[in-house]
Coordinates of C-alpha atoms in Angstrom, one line a residue:
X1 CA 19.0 -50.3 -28.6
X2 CA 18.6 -47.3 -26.0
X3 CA 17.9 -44.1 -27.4
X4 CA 19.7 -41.2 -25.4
X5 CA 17.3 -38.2 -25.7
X6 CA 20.0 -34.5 -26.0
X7 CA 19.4 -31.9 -23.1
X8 CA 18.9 -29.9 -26.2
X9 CA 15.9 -32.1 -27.5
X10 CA 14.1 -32.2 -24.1
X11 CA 14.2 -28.5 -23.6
X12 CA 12.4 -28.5 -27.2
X13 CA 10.1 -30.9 -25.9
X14 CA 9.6 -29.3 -22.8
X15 CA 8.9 -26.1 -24.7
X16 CA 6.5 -27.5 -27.1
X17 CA 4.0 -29.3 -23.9
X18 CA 4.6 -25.7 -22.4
X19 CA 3.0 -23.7 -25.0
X20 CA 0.3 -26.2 -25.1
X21 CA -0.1 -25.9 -21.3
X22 CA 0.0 -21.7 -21.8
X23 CA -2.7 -21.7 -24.3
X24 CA -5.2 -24.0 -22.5
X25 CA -5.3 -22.0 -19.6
X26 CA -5.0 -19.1 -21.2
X27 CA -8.2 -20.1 -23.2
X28 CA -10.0 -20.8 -19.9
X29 CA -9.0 -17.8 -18.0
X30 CA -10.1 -15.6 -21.1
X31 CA -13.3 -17.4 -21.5
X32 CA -14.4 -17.0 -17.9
X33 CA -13.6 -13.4 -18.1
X34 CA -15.4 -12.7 -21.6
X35 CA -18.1 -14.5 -20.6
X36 CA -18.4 -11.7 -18.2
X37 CA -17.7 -9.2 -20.3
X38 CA -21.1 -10.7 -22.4
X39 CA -23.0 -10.0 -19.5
X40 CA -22.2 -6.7 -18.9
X41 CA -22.6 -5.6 -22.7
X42 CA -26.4 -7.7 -22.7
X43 CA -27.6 -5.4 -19.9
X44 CA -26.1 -1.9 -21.2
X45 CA -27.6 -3.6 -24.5
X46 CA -31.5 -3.9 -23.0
X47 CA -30.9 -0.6 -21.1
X48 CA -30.3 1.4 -24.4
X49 CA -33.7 0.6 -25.4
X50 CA -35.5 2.3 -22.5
X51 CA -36.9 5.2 -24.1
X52 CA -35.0 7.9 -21.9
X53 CA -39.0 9.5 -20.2
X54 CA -38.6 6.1 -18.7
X55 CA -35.5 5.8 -18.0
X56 CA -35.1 6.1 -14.2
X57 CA -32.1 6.3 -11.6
X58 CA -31.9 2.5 -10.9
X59 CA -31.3 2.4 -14.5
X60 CA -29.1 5.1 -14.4
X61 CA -27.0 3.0 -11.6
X62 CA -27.3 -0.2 -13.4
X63 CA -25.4 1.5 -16.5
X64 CA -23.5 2.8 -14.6
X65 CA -22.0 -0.7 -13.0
X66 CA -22.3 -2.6 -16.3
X67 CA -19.7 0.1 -17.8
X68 CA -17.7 0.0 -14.9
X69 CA -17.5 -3.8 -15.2
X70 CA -17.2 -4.2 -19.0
X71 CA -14.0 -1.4 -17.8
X72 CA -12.8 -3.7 -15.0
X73 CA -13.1 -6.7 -17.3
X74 CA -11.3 -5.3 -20.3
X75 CA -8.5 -4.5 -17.5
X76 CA -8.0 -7.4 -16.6
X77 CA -8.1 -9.4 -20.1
X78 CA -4.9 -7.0 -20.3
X79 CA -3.5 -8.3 -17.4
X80 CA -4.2 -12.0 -17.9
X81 CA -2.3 -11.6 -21.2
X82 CA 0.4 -9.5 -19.6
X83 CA 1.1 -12.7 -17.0
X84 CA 0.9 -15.1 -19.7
X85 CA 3.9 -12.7 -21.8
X86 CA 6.3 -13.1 -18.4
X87 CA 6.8 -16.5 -20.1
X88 CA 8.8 -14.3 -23.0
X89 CA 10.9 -12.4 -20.9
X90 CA 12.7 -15.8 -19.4
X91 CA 14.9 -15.3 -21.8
X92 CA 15.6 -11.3 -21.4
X93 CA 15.1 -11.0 -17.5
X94 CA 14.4 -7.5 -16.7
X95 CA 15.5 -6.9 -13.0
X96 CA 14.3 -3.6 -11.2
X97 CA 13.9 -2.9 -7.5
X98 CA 10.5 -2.6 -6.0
X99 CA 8.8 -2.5 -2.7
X100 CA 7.5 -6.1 -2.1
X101 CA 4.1 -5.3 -0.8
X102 CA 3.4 -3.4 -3.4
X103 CA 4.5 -5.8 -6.0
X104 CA 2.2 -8.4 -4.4
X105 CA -0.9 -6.1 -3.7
X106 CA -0.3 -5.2 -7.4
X107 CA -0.6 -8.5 -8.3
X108 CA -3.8 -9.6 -5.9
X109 CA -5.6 -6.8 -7.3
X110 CA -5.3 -8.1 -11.2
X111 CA -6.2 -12.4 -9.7
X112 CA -8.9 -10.8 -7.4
X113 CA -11.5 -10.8 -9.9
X114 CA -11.3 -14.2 -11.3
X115 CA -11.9 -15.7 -7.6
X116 CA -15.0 -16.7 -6.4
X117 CA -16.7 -14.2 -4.0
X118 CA -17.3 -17.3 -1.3
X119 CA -13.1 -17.1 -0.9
X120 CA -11.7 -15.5 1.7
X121 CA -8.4 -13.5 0.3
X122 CA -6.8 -12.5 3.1
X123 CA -3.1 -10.4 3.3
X124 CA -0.7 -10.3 6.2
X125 CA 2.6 -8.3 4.8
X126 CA 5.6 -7.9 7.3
X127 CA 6.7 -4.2 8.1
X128 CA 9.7 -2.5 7.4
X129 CA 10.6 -4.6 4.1
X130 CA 13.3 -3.2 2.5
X131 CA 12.8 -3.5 -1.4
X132 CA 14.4 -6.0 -3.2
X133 CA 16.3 -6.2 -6.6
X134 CA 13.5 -8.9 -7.9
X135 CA 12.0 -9.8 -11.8
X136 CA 8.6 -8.4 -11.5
X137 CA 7.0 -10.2 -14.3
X138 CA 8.4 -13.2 -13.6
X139 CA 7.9 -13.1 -9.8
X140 CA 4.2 -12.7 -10.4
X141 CA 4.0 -15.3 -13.1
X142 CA 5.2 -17.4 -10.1
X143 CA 2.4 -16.0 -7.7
X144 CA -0.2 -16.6 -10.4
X145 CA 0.7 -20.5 -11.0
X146 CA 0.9 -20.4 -6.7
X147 CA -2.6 -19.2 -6.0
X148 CA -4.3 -20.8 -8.7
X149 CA -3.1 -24.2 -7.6
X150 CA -4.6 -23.0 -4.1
X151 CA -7.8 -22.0 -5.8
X152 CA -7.8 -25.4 -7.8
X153 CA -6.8 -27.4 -4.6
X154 CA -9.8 -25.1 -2.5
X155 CA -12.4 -26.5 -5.4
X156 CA -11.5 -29.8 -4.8
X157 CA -12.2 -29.4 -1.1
X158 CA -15.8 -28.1 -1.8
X159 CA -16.5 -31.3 -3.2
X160 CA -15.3 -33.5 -0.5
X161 CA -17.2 -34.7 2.1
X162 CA -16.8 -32.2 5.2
X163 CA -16.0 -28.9 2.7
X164 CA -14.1 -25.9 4.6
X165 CA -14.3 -22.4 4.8
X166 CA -12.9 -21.4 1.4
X167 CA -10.0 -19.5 2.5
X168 CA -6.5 -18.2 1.0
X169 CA -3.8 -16.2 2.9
X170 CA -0.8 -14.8 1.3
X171 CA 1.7 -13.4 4.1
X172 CA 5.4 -11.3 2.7
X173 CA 8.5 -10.9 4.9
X174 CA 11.9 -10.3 5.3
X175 CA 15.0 -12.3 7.4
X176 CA 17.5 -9.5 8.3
X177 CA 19.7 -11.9 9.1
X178 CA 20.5 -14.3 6.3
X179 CA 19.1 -11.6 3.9
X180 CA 15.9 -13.7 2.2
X181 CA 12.4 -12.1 1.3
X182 CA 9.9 -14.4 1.5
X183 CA 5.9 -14.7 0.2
X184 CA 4.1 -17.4 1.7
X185 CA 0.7 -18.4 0.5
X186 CA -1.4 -21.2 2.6
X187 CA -5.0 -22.3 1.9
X188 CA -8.1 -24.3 2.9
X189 CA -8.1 -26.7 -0.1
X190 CA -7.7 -30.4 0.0
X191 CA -4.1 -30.3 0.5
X192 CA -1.3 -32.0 -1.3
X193 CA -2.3 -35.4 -2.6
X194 CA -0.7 -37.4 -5.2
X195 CA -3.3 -38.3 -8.6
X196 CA -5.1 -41.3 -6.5
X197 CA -6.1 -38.7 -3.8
X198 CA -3.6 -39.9 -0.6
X199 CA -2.4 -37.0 1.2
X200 CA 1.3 -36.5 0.7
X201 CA 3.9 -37.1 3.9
X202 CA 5.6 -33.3 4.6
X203 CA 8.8 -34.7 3.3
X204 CA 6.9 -35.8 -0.1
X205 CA 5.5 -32.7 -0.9
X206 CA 8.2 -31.1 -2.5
X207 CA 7.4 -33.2 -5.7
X208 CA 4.8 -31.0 -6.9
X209 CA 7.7 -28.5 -7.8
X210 CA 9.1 -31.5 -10.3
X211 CA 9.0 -30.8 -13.9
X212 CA 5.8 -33.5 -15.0
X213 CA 4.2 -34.5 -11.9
X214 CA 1.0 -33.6 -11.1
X215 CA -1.2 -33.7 -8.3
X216 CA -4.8 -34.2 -10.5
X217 CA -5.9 -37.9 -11.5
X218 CA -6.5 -36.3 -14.9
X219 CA -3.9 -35.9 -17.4
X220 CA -2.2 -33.0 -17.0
X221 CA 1.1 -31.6 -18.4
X222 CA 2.5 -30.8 -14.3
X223 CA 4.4 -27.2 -15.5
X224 CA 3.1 -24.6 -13.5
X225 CA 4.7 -25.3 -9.9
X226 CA 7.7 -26.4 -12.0
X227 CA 8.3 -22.9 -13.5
X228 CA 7.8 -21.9 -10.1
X229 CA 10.6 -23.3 -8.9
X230 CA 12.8 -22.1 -11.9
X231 CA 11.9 -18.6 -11.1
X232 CA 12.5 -18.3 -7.5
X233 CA 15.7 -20.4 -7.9
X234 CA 17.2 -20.1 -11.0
X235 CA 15.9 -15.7 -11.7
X236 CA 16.1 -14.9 -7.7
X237 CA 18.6 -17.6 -6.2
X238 CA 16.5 -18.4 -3.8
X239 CA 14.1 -21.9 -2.3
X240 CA 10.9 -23.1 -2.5
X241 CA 9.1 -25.3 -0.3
X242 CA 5.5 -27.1 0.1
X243 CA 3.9 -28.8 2.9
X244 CA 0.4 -29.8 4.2
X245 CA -0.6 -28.1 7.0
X246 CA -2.0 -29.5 10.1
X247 CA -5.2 -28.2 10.5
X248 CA -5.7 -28.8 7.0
X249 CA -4.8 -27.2 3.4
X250 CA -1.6 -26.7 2.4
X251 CA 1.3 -23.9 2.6
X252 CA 3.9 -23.1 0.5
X253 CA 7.0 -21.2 0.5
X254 CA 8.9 -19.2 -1.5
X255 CA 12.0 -18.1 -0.4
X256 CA 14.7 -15.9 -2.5
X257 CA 17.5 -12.8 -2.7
X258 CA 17.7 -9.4 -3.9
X259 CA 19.7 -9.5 -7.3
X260 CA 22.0 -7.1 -5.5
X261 CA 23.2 -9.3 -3.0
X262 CA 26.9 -11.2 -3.4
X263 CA 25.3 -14.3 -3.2
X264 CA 22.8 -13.3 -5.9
X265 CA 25.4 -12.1 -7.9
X266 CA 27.7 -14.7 -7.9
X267 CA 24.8 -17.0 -9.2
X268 CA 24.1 -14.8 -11.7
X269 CA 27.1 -14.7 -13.1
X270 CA 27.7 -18.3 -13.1
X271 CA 25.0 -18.9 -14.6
X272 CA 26.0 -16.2 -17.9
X273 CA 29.0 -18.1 -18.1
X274 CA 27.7 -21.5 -18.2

């Protein structure tokens, strides 16, 4: 007998390995970042106890940065667990207009600190963007799940054989013409392969954006490129593409509308009344 699983069912079990997914990661991005955090508060710990005739201006500067950096920490556990809410706000999407750069920059200044100081974060925003009608915590939920898969994808290259420069470049711009923004974001790593390490043809690589698959011969639930796509086409009507590059890594694309636009609009209002 063949058992017919309900759209409704699926999206219940697609929830449940989702929440699973979120609190994995969010377990290891918290850990790395407390186990900062426990750093800084041991050295402002064994500086308290110089008695303060000895206390000198290199400990005065060491203070100094270790409250700074317990600060810069406890910022950014805030905005860890901000990203991590966007998933709550599918439901209630919050659409405001906002210049793109600054969106971005916004973003690259909270995932800064959790990448290692051998990468090489570079940023090449187009001029003259006008500023879109966009999701903002949605649209960096997307650029979160986008660079960390570069980051995890750059880690597996250091453990090849002929390792790269560790290097990640995230570009924005704007087509005047047939009225897209787009953020493109290509990197050193190992480049797409599927879980028994072949490198994917250009015209395969768009099956990272599939709910389930996964690139890593691990086990491994496959979600984060897959919301991705949801939120670039299903919150901003718009594409998204992946490809290796040729001189290694990989790039990919995202492609989208301001909300304001008749296209977006029409989409959106299909998709109420659906």
């Amino acid at each position: 007998m063949r058992i017919r699983v309900a759209k409704h069912d699926q999206a219940v079990f697609a929830s449940y390995f989702t929440n699973i997914s979120l609190s994995r990661n969010l377990g290891h991005d918290l850990t790395n970042i407390l186990a900062t955090t426990k750093l800084e508060l041991q050295t402002m710990k064994e500086l308290v106890k110089i008695p303060s005739s000895e206390f000198t201006q290199v400990h005065q500067q060491l203070l100094r940065e270790s409250v700074e950096g317990g600060l810069r920490s406890a910022e950014l556990l805030q905005n860890i667990v901000d990203i991590y809410r966007s998933f709550s706000h599918v439901k209630q999407p919050r659409y405001e207009r906002h210049d793109l750069n600054e969106l971005v920059e916004s973003f690259l200044k909270t995932f800064k600190p959790t990448v290692s100081g051998a990468v090489q974060l570079e940023q090449d925003f187009g001029q003259e963007i006008p500023p879109p009608i966009v999701e903002p915590r949605l649209l960096k939920l997307a650029l979160f799940n986008v660079l960390s898969n570069a980051m995890d994808a750059i880690r597996r290259a250091q453990t090849g054989e002929n390792p790269s420069s560790p290097r990640v470049c995230i570009r924005t711009g704007y087509n005047p013409e047939k009225a897209y923004y787009e953020i493109v974001v290509e990197d050193s790593g190992a480049g797409i392969r599927d879980p028994q390490g072949r490198l994917l043809e250009n015209t395969e690589c768009n099956r990272i954006f599939e709910y389930g698959y996964s690139t890593k011969s691990e086990r491994s639930e496959g979600l984060g490129l897959h919301w991705v796509k949801t939120i670039i086409e299903q919150f901003h009507h718009g594409s998204v593409r992946a490809e290796n590059r040729p001189e290694g890594g990989a790039r990919i694309v995202l492609r989208f509308r301001s909300m304001e636009t008749e296209e977006a609009k029409i989409g959106a209002e299909n998709s109420q009344h659906a």
